[in-house]
PDB file of C-alpha atoms and ligand atoms in Angstrom:
ATOM      1  CA  MET A  29      14.536 -27.182 -29.587  1.00  0.00           C
ATOM      2  CA  THR A  30      12.935 -24.230 -28.437  1.00  0.00           C
ATOM      3  CA  GLN A  31      14.366 -21.771 -25.520  1.00  0.00           C
ATOM      4  CA  THR A  32      11.968 -23.239 -23.167  1.00  0.00           C
ATOM      5  CA  ASP A  33      12.925 -26.610 -24.021  1.00  0.00           C
ATOM      6  CA  LYS A  34      16.372 -25.868 -23.576  1.00  0.00           C
ATOM      7  CA  ASN A  35      15.397 -24.290 -20.241  1.00  0.00           C
ATOM      8  CA  ILE A  36      13.921 -27.356 -18.719  1.00  0.00           C
ATOM      9  CA  LYS A  37      17.274 -29.397 -19.678  1.00  0.00           C
ATOM     10  CA  LYS A  38      19.434 -26.845 -18.361  1.00  0.00           C
ATOM     11  CA  TYR A  39      17.518 -25.894 -15.091  1.00  0.00           C
ATOM     12  CA  PRO A  40      15.465 -28.649 -13.218  1.00  0.00           C
ATOM     13  CA  ALA A  41      12.464 -26.838 -12.125  1.00  0.00           C
ATOM     14  CA  PRO A  42      12.212 -26.275  -8.035  1.00  0.00           C
ATOM     15  CA  GLU A  43       9.653 -28.424  -6.871  1.00  0.00           C
ATOM     16  CA  HIS A  44       7.836 -25.830  -5.122  1.00  0.00           C
ATOM     17  CA  ILE A  45       7.325 -21.997  -6.427  1.00  0.00           C
ATOM     18  CA  ALA A  46       5.443 -19.054  -4.628  1.00  0.00           C
ATOM     19  CA  ILE A  47       4.529 -16.269  -6.521  1.00  0.00           C
ATOM     20  CA  ILE A  48       3.459 -12.706  -5.005  1.00  0.00           C
ATOM     21  CA  MET A  49       0.904 -11.586  -7.961  1.00  0.00           C
ATOM     22  CA  ASP A  50       1.461  -8.050  -7.646  1.00  0.00           C
ATOM     23  CA  GLY A  51       1.591  -5.125 -10.110  1.00  0.00           C
ATOM     24  CA  ASN A  52      -2.249  -5.425 -11.397  1.00  0.00           C
ATOM     25  CA  GLY A  53      -3.268  -1.916 -10.469  1.00  0.00           C
ATOM     26  CA  ARG A  54      -0.275  -0.251 -11.979  1.00  0.00           C
ATOM     27  CA  TRP A  55      -0.804  -2.433 -15.151  1.00  0.00           C
ATOM     28  CA  ALA A  56      -4.390  -1.058 -15.445  1.00  0.00           C
ATOM     29  CA  ARG A  57      -3.361   2.384 -14.513  1.00  0.00           C
ATOM     30  CA  GLN A  58      -0.746   2.539 -17.446  1.00  0.00           C
ATOM     31  CA  ARG A  59      -3.496   1.735 -19.804  1.00  0.00           C
ATOM     32  CA  GLY A  60      -6.222   4.043 -18.316  1.00  0.00           C
ATOM     33  CA  LEU A  61      -8.266   1.204 -17.465  1.00  0.00           C
ATOM     34  CA  PRO A  62      -9.985   0.510 -13.749  1.00  0.00           C
ATOM     35  CA  ARG A  63      -8.192  -1.347 -11.163  1.00  0.00           C
ATOM     36  CA  THR A  64     -10.339  -4.344 -11.948  1.00  0.00           C
ATOM     37  CA  ALA A  65      -9.184  -4.836 -15.601  1.00  0.00           C
ATOM     38  CA  GLY A  66      -5.914  -5.204 -13.972  1.00  0.00           C
ATOM     39  CA  HIS A  67      -6.980  -8.041 -11.889  1.00  0.00           C
ATOM     40  CA  LYS A  68      -8.767  -9.763 -14.815  1.00  0.00           C
ATOM     41  CA  ALA A  69      -5.491  -9.630 -16.772  1.00  0.00           C
ATOM     42  CA  GLY A  70      -3.452 -10.794 -13.372  1.00  0.00           C
ATOM     43  CA  GLY A  71      -5.926 -13.902 -13.402  1.00  0.00           C
ATOM     44  CA  GLU A  72      -4.832 -14.508 -17.235  1.00  0.00           C
ATOM     45  CA  ALA A  73      -1.453 -14.543 -16.362  1.00  0.00           C
ATOM     46  CA  PHE A  74      -2.264 -16.825 -13.597  1.00  0.00           C
ATOM     47  CA  ARG A  75      -3.331 -19.252 -16.082  1.00  0.00           C
ATOM     48  CA  ARG A  76      -0.560 -19.075 -18.393  1.00  0.00           C
ATOM     49  CA  ILE A  77       1.889 -19.272 -15.659  1.00  0.00           C
ATOM     50  CA  ALA A  78       0.115 -22.436 -13.976  1.00  0.00           C
ATOM     51  CA  ASN A  79       0.024 -24.298 -17.162  1.00  0.00           C
ATOM     52  CA  TYR A  80       3.768 -23.515 -17.841  1.00  0.00           C
ATOM     53  CA  CYS A  81       4.332 -24.781 -14.506  1.00  0.00           C
ATOM     54  CA  ARG A  82       2.851 -28.066 -15.341  1.00  0.00           C
ATOM     55  CA  THR A  83       5.380 -28.431 -18.661  1.00  0.00           C
ATOM     56  CA  LEU A  84       8.330 -27.710 -16.218  1.00  0.00           C
ATOM     57  CA  GLY A  85       7.112 -30.513 -13.669  1.00  0.00           C
ATOM     58  CA  VAL A  86       6.662 -27.919 -10.737  1.00  0.00           C
ATOM     59  CA  LYS A  87       4.759 -29.868  -8.167  1.00  0.00           C
ATOM     60  CA  TYR A  88       3.799 -26.968  -6.184  1.00  0.00           C
ATOM     61  CA  LEU A  89       2.752 -23.637  -7.171  1.00  0.00           C
ATOM     62  CA  THR A  90       1.451 -21.249  -4.163  1.00  0.00           C
ATOM     63  CA  VAL A  91      -0.009 -18.177  -5.364  1.00  0.00           C
ATOM     64  CA  TYR A  92      -0.708 -14.911  -3.161  1.00  0.00           C
ATOM     65  CA  ALA A  93      -4.192 -13.722  -4.551  1.00  0.00           C
ATOM     66  CA  PHE A  94      -5.406 -11.797  -1.423  1.00  0.00           C
ATOM     67  CA  SER A  95      -3.819 -10.831   1.606  1.00  0.00           C
ATOM     68  CA  THR A  96      -5.157 -10.175   4.981  1.00  0.00           C
ATOM     69  CA  GLU A  97      -4.711  -6.543   4.309  1.00  0.00           C
ATOM     70  CA  ASN A  98      -6.116  -5.957   0.753  1.00  0.00           C
ATOM     71  CA  TRP A  99      -9.395  -5.571   2.838  1.00  0.00           C
ATOM     72  CA  LYS A 100      -8.138  -2.076   3.001  1.00  0.00           C
ATOM     73  CA  ARG A 101      -9.134  -1.301  -0.484  1.00  0.00           C
ATOM     74  CA  SER A 102     -12.304   0.103  -2.016  1.00  0.00           C
ATOM     75  CA  GLN A 103     -15.481  -1.972  -1.741  1.00  0.00           C
ATOM     76  CA  GLU A 104     -15.398  -1.989  -5.408  1.00  0.00           C
ATOM     77  CA  GLU A 105     -12.085  -3.372  -6.203  1.00  0.00           C
ATOM     78  CA  VAL A 106     -12.627  -6.236  -3.431  1.00  0.00           C
ATOM     79  CA  SER A 107     -15.788  -7.416  -4.504  1.00  0.00           C
ATOM     80  CA  GLY A 108     -13.864  -7.133  -8.069  1.00  0.00           C
ATOM     81  CA  ILE A 109     -11.533  -9.911  -7.050  1.00  0.00           C
ATOM     82  CA  MET A 110     -13.816 -11.892  -5.438  1.00  0.00           C
ATOM     83  CA  LYS A 111     -16.010 -11.974  -8.446  1.00  0.00           C
ATOM     84  CA  LEU A 112     -13.292 -12.642 -10.660  1.00  0.00           C
ATOM     85  CA  LEU A 113     -11.864 -15.649  -8.001  1.00  0.00           C
ATOM     86  CA  ALA A 114     -15.486 -16.880  -7.960  1.00  0.00           C
ATOM     87  CA  ARG A 115     -15.576 -17.251 -11.815  1.00  0.00           C
ATOM     88  CA  TYR A 116     -12.185 -19.088 -11.801  1.00  0.00           C
ATOM     89  CA  LEU A 117     -13.150 -21.620  -9.340  1.00  0.00           C
ATOM     90  CA  ASP A 118     -16.323 -22.351 -11.392  1.00  0.00           C
ATOM     91  CA  GLU A 119     -14.116 -22.851 -14.474  1.00  0.00           C
ATOM     92  CA  ALA A 120     -11.544 -24.907 -12.699  1.00  0.00           C
ATOM     93  CA  LEU A 121     -14.726 -27.304 -11.063  1.00  0.00           C
ATOM     94  CA  ARG A 122     -16.219 -27.509 -14.768  1.00  0.00           C
ATOM     95  CA  ASP A 123     -12.481 -28.245 -16.260  1.00  0.00           C
ATOM     96  CA  MET A 124     -11.329 -30.441 -13.292  1.00  0.00           C
ATOM     97  CA  GLU A 125     -10.885 -33.991 -14.997  1.00  0.00           C
ATOM     98  CA  LYS A 126      -9.055 -32.290 -18.344  1.00  0.00           C
ATOM     99  CA  ASN A 127      -6.689 -30.169 -15.882  1.00  0.00           C
ATOM    100  CA  ALA A 128      -6.081 -32.592 -13.037  1.00  0.00           C
ATOM    101  CA  VAL A 129      -4.906 -30.112 -10.576  1.00  0.00           C
ATOM    102  CA  ALA A 130      -5.102 -30.547  -6.834  1.00  0.00           C
ATOM    103  CA  PHE A 131      -6.215 -27.237  -5.013  1.00  0.00           C
ATOM    104  CA  ARG A 132      -5.661 -26.055  -1.743  1.00  0.00           C
ATOM    105  CA  PHE A 133      -6.620 -22.885  -0.143  1.00  0.00           C
ATOM    106  CA  PHE A 134      -4.345 -21.046   2.374  1.00  0.00           C
ATOM    107  CA  GLY A 135      -5.883 -18.580   4.687  1.00  0.00           C
ATOM    108  CA  ASP A 136      -8.875 -17.670   6.648  1.00  0.00           C
ATOM    109  CA  LEU A 137     -11.730 -18.254   4.398  1.00  0.00           C
ATOM    110  CA  THR A 138     -14.418 -17.763   7.139  1.00  0.00           C
ATOM    111  CA  ARG A 139     -14.240 -14.032   6.032  1.00  0.00           C
ATOM    112  CA  LEU A 140     -15.194 -14.843   2.602  1.00  0.00           C
ATOM    113  CA  SER A 141     -18.897 -15.062   0.979  1.00  0.00           C
ATOM    114  CA  PRO A 142     -20.392 -18.460   1.837  1.00  0.00           C
ATOM    115  CA  GLU A 143     -20.654 -18.827  -1.997  1.00  0.00           C
ATOM    116  CA  LEU A 144     -16.951 -18.305  -2.445  1.00  0.00           C
ATOM    117  CA  GLN A 145     -16.347 -20.361   0.691  1.00  0.00           C
ATOM    118  CA  LYS A 146     -18.296 -23.171  -0.951  1.00  0.00           C
ATOM    119  CA  LEU A 147     -16.337 -22.928  -4.261  1.00  0.00           C
ATOM    120  CA  CYS A 148     -13.503 -23.276  -2.468  1.00  0.00           C
ATOM    121  CA  ARG A 149     -14.449 -26.219  -0.244  1.00  0.00           C
ATOM    122  CA  GLU A 150     -15.684 -28.151  -3.498  1.00  0.00           C
ATOM    123  CA  ALA A 151     -12.613 -27.248  -5.437  1.00  0.00           C
ATOM    124  CA  GLU A 152     -10.426 -28.644  -2.698  1.00  0.00           C
ATOM    125  CA  GLU A 153     -12.479 -31.814  -2.049  1.00  0.00           C
ATOM    126  CA  ARG A 154     -12.934 -32.801  -5.721  1.00  0.00           C
ATOM    127  CA  SER A 155      -9.673 -32.308  -6.382  1.00  0.00           C
ATOM    128  CA  SER A 156      -8.142 -34.293  -3.638  1.00  0.00           C
ATOM    129  CA  ARG A 157      -7.325 -37.113  -5.895  1.00  0.00           C
ATOM    130  CA  TYR A 158      -4.858 -35.390  -8.236  1.00  0.00           C
ATOM    131  CA  HIS A 159      -1.367 -36.092  -7.285  1.00  0.00           C
ATOM    132  CA  GLU A 160       1.167 -34.636  -9.900  1.00  0.00           C
ATOM    133  CA  VAL A 161       0.277 -30.779  -9.689  1.00  0.00           C
ATOM    134  CA  GLN A 162      -0.631 -28.608  -6.567  1.00  0.00           C
ATOM    135  CA  VAL A 163      -1.680 -24.875  -6.868  1.00  0.00           C
ATOM    136  CA  ASN A 164      -2.174 -23.424  -3.288  1.00  0.00           C
ATOM    137  CA  PHE A 165      -4.412 -20.002  -3.450  1.00  0.00           C
ATOM    138  CA  CYS A 166      -3.516 -18.037  -0.811  1.00  0.00           C
ATOM    139  CA  LEU A 167      -6.818 -16.294   0.015  1.00  0.00           C
ATOM    140  CA  ASN A 168      -7.572 -13.864   2.937  1.00  0.00           C
ATOM    141  CA  TYR A 169      -3.889 -15.150   3.523  1.00  0.00           C
ATOM    142  CA  GLY A 170      -1.531 -13.306   5.965  1.00  0.00           C
ATOM    143  CA  GLY A 171       1.421 -15.186   7.310  1.00  0.00           C
ATOM    144  CA  ARG A 172       0.895 -13.570  10.753  1.00  0.00           C
ATOM    145  CA  ASP A 173      -2.422 -14.559  10.812  1.00  0.00           C
ATOM    146  CA  GLU A 174      -1.505 -18.263  10.130  1.00  0.00           C
ATOM    147  CA  LEU A 175       1.062 -18.370  12.892  1.00  0.00           C
ATOM    148  CA  VAL A 176      -1.758 -17.182  15.453  1.00  0.00           C
ATOM    149  CA  HIS A 177      -3.967 -19.698  13.764  1.00  0.00           C
ATOM    150  CA  ALA A 178      -1.794 -22.368  13.997  1.00  0.00           C
ATOM    151  CA  ALA A 179      -0.815 -21.320  17.917  1.00  0.00           C
ATOM    152  CA  LYS A 180      -4.419 -21.436  18.848  1.00  0.00           C
ATOM    153  CA  ALA A 181      -5.378 -24.625  17.449  1.00  0.00           C
ATOM    154  CA  PHE A 182      -2.119 -25.927  19.291  1.00  0.00           C
ATOM    155  CA  ALA A 183      -2.917 -24.387  22.661  1.00  0.00           C
ATOM    156  CA  GLN A 184      -6.712 -25.584  22.232  1.00  0.00           C
ATOM    157  CA  GLU A 185      -5.216 -29.330  22.212  1.00  0.00           C
ATOM    158  CA  VAL A 186      -3.277 -28.534  25.179  1.00  0.00           C
ATOM    159  CA  ALA A 187      -6.102 -27.230  26.773  1.00  0.00           C
ATOM    160  CA  GLU A 188      -8.045 -30.612  25.867  1.00  0.00           C
ATOM    161  CA  GLY A 189      -5.302 -32.755  27.319  1.00  0.00           C
ATOM    162  CA  LYS A 190      -4.375 -34.143  24.018  1.00  0.00           C
ATOM    163  CA  ARG A 191      -0.844 -32.227  23.405  1.00  0.00           C
ATOM    164  CA  GLN A 192       1.540 -31.352  26.183  1.00  0.00           C
ATOM    165  CA  PRO A 193       3.550 -27.994  25.760  1.00  0.00           C
ATOM    166  CA  GLU A 194       7.158 -29.979  25.533  1.00  0.00           C
ATOM    167  CA  GLU A 195       6.043 -31.879  22.642  1.00  0.00           C
ATOM    168  CA  LEU A 196       6.096 -28.575  20.306  1.00  0.00           C
ATOM    169  CA  THR A 197       8.520 -28.708  17.683  1.00  0.00           C
ATOM    170  CA  GLU A 198       9.256 -26.970  14.374  1.00  0.00           C
ATOM    171  CA  GLN A 199       7.690 -29.908  12.329  1.00  0.00           C
ATOM    172  CA  LEU A 200       4.823 -30.183  14.869  1.00  0.00           C
ATOM    173  CA  LEU A 201       4.044 -26.237  14.472  1.00  0.00           C
ATOM    174  CA  SER A 202       4.496 -26.648  10.869  1.00  0.00           C
ATOM    175  CA  SER A 203       1.593 -29.239  10.697  1.00  0.00           C
ATOM    176  CA  TYR A 204      -1.077 -26.550  12.111  1.00  0.00           C
ATOM    177  CA  LEU A 205      -0.061 -23.909   9.355  1.00  0.00           C
ATOM    178  CA  TYR A 206      -2.427 -23.707   6.574  1.00  0.00           C
ATOM    179  CA  SER A 207       0.342 -24.989   4.554  1.00  0.00           C
ATOM    180  CA  ALA A 208       0.513 -28.598   6.342  1.00  0.00           C
ATOM    181  CA  GLY A 209       2.221 -30.958   4.257  1.00  0.00           C
ATOM    182  CA  VAL A 210       3.658 -29.138   1.668  1.00  0.00           C
ATOM    183  CA  PRO A 211       7.388 -28.712   1.438  1.00  0.00           C
ATOM    184  CA  ASP A 212       8.815 -24.985   2.118  1.00  0.00           C
ATOM    185  CA  PRO A 213       9.301 -23.166  -1.083  1.00  0.00           C
ATOM    186  CA  GLU A 214      12.771 -23.316  -2.675  1.00  0.00           C
ATOM    187  CA  LEU A 215      11.968 -19.979  -4.766  1.00  0.00           C
ATOM    188  CA  ILE A 216       9.680 -17.157  -4.258  1.00  0.00           C
ATOM    189  CA  ILE A 217       8.898 -14.595  -7.145  1.00  0.00           C
ATOM    190  CA  ARG A 218       7.647 -11.144  -6.611  1.00  0.00           C
ATOM    191  CA  PRO A 219       7.213  -9.252  -9.894  1.00  0.00           C
ATOM    192  CA  SER A 220       6.282  -5.520  -9.926  1.00  0.00           C
ATOM    193  CA  GLY A 221       9.251  -4.108  -8.439  1.00  0.00           C
ATOM    194  CA  GLU A 222       8.385  -4.032  -4.806  1.00  0.00           C
ATOM    195  CA  LYS A 223      11.015  -5.762  -2.724  1.00  0.00           C
ATOM    196  CA  ARG A 224       9.014  -6.687   0.391  1.00  0.00           C
ATOM    197  CA  ILE A 225       7.728 -10.153   1.646  1.00  0.00           C
ATOM    198  CA  SER A 226       3.972  -7.948   2.517  1.00  0.00           C
ATOM    199  CA  ASN A 227       2.961 -10.933   5.275  1.00  0.00           C
ATOM    200  CA  PHE A 228       3.501 -14.021   2.808  1.00  0.00           C
ATOM    201  CA  LEU A 229       4.769 -17.139   4.108  1.00  0.00           C
ATOM    202  CA  LEU A 230       6.570 -15.808   7.256  1.00  0.00           C
ATOM    203  CA  TRP A 231       7.291 -19.089   8.456  1.00  0.00           C
ATOM    204  CA  GLN A 232       7.975 -21.169   5.128  1.00  0.00           C
ATOM    205  CA  CYS A 233      10.464 -18.643   3.605  1.00  0.00           C
ATOM    206  CA  ALA A 234      13.061 -19.166   6.039  1.00  0.00           C
ATOM    207  CA  TYR A 235      15.537 -20.659   3.592  1.00  0.00           C
ATOM    208  CA  SER A 236      13.801 -19.569   0.455  1.00  0.00           C
ATOM    209  CA  GLU A 237      15.489 -18.002  -2.534  1.00  0.00           C
ATOM    210  CA  PHE A 238      13.779 -14.485  -3.519  1.00  0.00           C
ATOM    211  CA  VAL A 239      13.909 -13.255  -6.819  1.00  0.00           C
ATOM    212  CA  TYR A 240      12.212  -9.554  -7.545  1.00  0.00           C
ATOM    213  CA  MET A 241      11.521  -8.656 -10.822  1.00  0.00           C
ATOM    214  CA  ASN A 242      10.309  -5.592 -12.431  1.00  0.00           C
ATOM    215  CA  VAL A 243       7.826  -6.860 -14.897  1.00  0.00           C
ATOM    216  CA  LEU A 244       4.101  -6.157 -13.416  1.00  0.00           C
ATOM    217  CA  TRP A 245       2.212  -9.474 -13.052  1.00  0.00           C
ATOM    218  CA  PRO A 246      -0.197  -9.338 -16.054  1.00  0.00           C
ATOM    219  CA  ASP A 247       2.846  -9.030 -18.395  1.00  0.00           C
ATOM    220  CA  PHE A 248       4.243 -11.912 -16.525  1.00  0.00           C
ATOM    221  CA  GLY A 249       5.051 -15.074 -19.114  1.00  0.00           C
ATOM    222  CA  PRO A 250       6.837 -17.991 -19.374  1.00  0.00           C
ATOM    223  CA  GLU A 251       9.990 -16.458 -20.391  1.00  0.00           C
ATOM    224  CA  ASP A 252       9.992 -14.328 -16.925  1.00  0.00           C
ATOM    225  CA  LEU A 253       9.802 -17.719 -15.086  1.00  0.00           C
ATOM    226  CA  ASP A 254      12.637 -18.974 -17.215  1.00  0.00           C
ATOM    227  CA  GLU A 255      14.369 -16.114 -15.758  1.00  0.00           C
ATOM    228  CA  ALA A 256      13.332 -16.370 -12.526  1.00  0.00           C
ATOM    229  CA  ILE A 257      14.369 -20.263 -12.322  1.00  0.00           C
ATOM    230  CA  ALA A 258      17.865 -19.415 -13.898  1.00  0.00           C
ATOM    231  CA  GLU A 259      18.674 -16.980 -11.316  1.00  0.00           C
ATOM    232  CA  TYR A 260      17.427 -19.448  -8.616  1.00  0.00           C
ATOM    233  CA  HIS A 261      19.903 -21.672 -10.257  1.00  0.00           C
ATOM    234  CA  ARG A 262      22.561 -19.075  -9.821  1.00  0.00           C
ATOM    235  CA  ARG A 263      22.146 -18.813  -6.466  1.00  0.00           C
ATOM    236  CA  ASN A 264      24.695 -20.949  -3.765  1.00  0.00           C
ATOM    237  CA  ARG A 265      22.253 -22.292  -1.268  1.00  0.00           C
ATOM    238  CA  ARG A 266      24.109 -22.652   1.784  1.00  0.00           C
ATOM    239  CA  PHE A 267      21.546 -23.475   4.648  1.00  0.00           C
ATOM    240  CA  GLY A 268      23.754 -21.807   7.324  1.00  0.00           C
ATOM    241  CA  GLY A 269      26.667 -24.343   6.093  1.00  0.00           C
ATOM    242  CA  VAL A 270      29.855 -23.500   4.409  1.00  0.00           C
TER     243      VAL A 270
HETATM  244  C1  IPE B   3      -1.786  -7.397  -6.733  1.00  0.00           C
HETATM  245  O1  IPE B   3      -1.842  -6.383  -7.576  1.00  0.00           O
HETATM  246  C2  IPE B   3      -3.250  -8.107  -6.683  1.00  0.00           C
HETATM  247  C3  IPE B   3      -3.785  -7.897  -5.411  1.00  0.00           C
HETATM  248  C4  IPE B   3      -3.372  -7.498  -4.222  1.00  0.00           C
HETATM  249  C5  IPE B   3      -5.037  -8.357  -5.062  1.00  0.00           C
HETATM  250  P1  IPE B   3      -2.007  -4.927  -6.971  1.00  0.00           P
HETATM  251  O2  IPE B   3      -3.507  -4.570  -7.108  1.00  0.00           O
HETATM  252  O3  IPE B   3      -1.578  -4.798  -5.694  1.00  0.00           O
HETATM  253  O4  IPE B   3      -1.148  -3.918  -8.185  1.00  0.00           O
HETATM  254  P2  IPE B   3      -0.414  -2.653  -7.813  1.00  0.00           P
HETATM  255  O5  IPE B   3       0.677  -3.045  -6.552  1.00  0.00           O
HETATM  256  O6  IPE B   3      -1.794  -1.774  -7.018  1.00  0.00           O
HETATM  257  O7  IPE B   3       0.234  -2.489  -8.874  1.00  0.00           O
HETATM  258  C1  IPE B   4       0.550  -8.477  -1.780  1.00  0.00           C
HETATM  259  O1  IPE B   4       0.474  -7.312  -2.586  1.00  0.00           O
HETATM  260  C2  IPE B   4      -0.258  -9.392  -1.775  1.00  0.00           C
HETATM  261  C3  IPE B   4      -0.827  -9.896  -3.163  1.00  0.00           C
HETATM  262  C4  IPE B   4      -0.305  -9.873  -4.223  1.00  0.00           C
HETATM  263  C5  IPE B   4      -2.042 -10.654  -2.968  1.00  0.00           C
HETATM  264  P1  IPE B   4       0.299  -5.891  -2.263  1.00  0.00           P
HETATM  265  O2  IPE B   4       0.297  -5.026  -3.077  1.00  0.00           O
HETATM  266  O3  IPE B   4      -0.935  -5.963  -1.342  1.00  0.00           O
HETATM  267  O4  IPE B   4       1.454  -5.476  -1.166  1.00  0.00           O
HETATM  268  P2  IPE B   4       2.189  -4.100  -0.660  1.00  0.00           P
HETATM  269  O5  IPE B   4       0.839  -3.355  -0.202  1.00  0.00           O
HETATM  270  O6  IPE B   4       2.482  -3.301  -2.007  1.00  0.00           O
HETATM  271  O7  IPE B   4       2.893  -4.522   0.697  1.00  0.00           O
HETATM  272 MG1   MG B   5       0.343  -4.295  -5.198  1.00  0.00          MG
END
């Protein structure tokens, strides 16, 4: 039995894992490469981990790919990231049958190029028949933006007389989020050594376990995920109880 097989037995994987894919730029700098080379390597790490999550039986994998704040970066870097995303989605559409993964996109996609928006819509529509594994891509995503977007949608329905303000509950508010229908992540992993949330899943992380790791995202491999899951199992989740 390999170490991985042992871990699958010892530590059942959480149903929903979320990852802040951070450290691409530092990885590239360490090698004297342009930042986009780091993002390319980060894309490969994502493929590795998505495949491994399937082996582990993880149902939902949510990845932070581009934040509402990442537009502050140089135009060259932003367009490099967008190109990589388009290429990835093109491939995913081609290999859809083989992979049988459902795609969802969390974030305000209207700011993306029409081509990229179309790829996202197509990937979401064409993969909606798969139910075993779901990858949620956070693209132009911000936790605060998500809450504003939800509040506006609810207010609009109130204005139209479809809803009453008193009806609003935590559950109902959740249904207006980009993540509607997806259970909250049990585990949120941030590689790269930073210990902050950076506007990721602000509502959904209420009771998530956070695991911060010193590895840079392009170097992140199955053994790192094993380690994060093992750490998750060492935690004592009380949810406010005793
Ligand atoms: C994460 O890596 C990728 C995105 C934010 C798009 P970074 O590009 O933030 O890498 P560092 O933090 O500069 O190393
Ligand atoms: C968070 O990383 C966003 C993504 C990984 C997409 P950042 O690199 O943008 O976060 P900060 O700037 O270190 O907080
Ligand atoms: Mg970063």
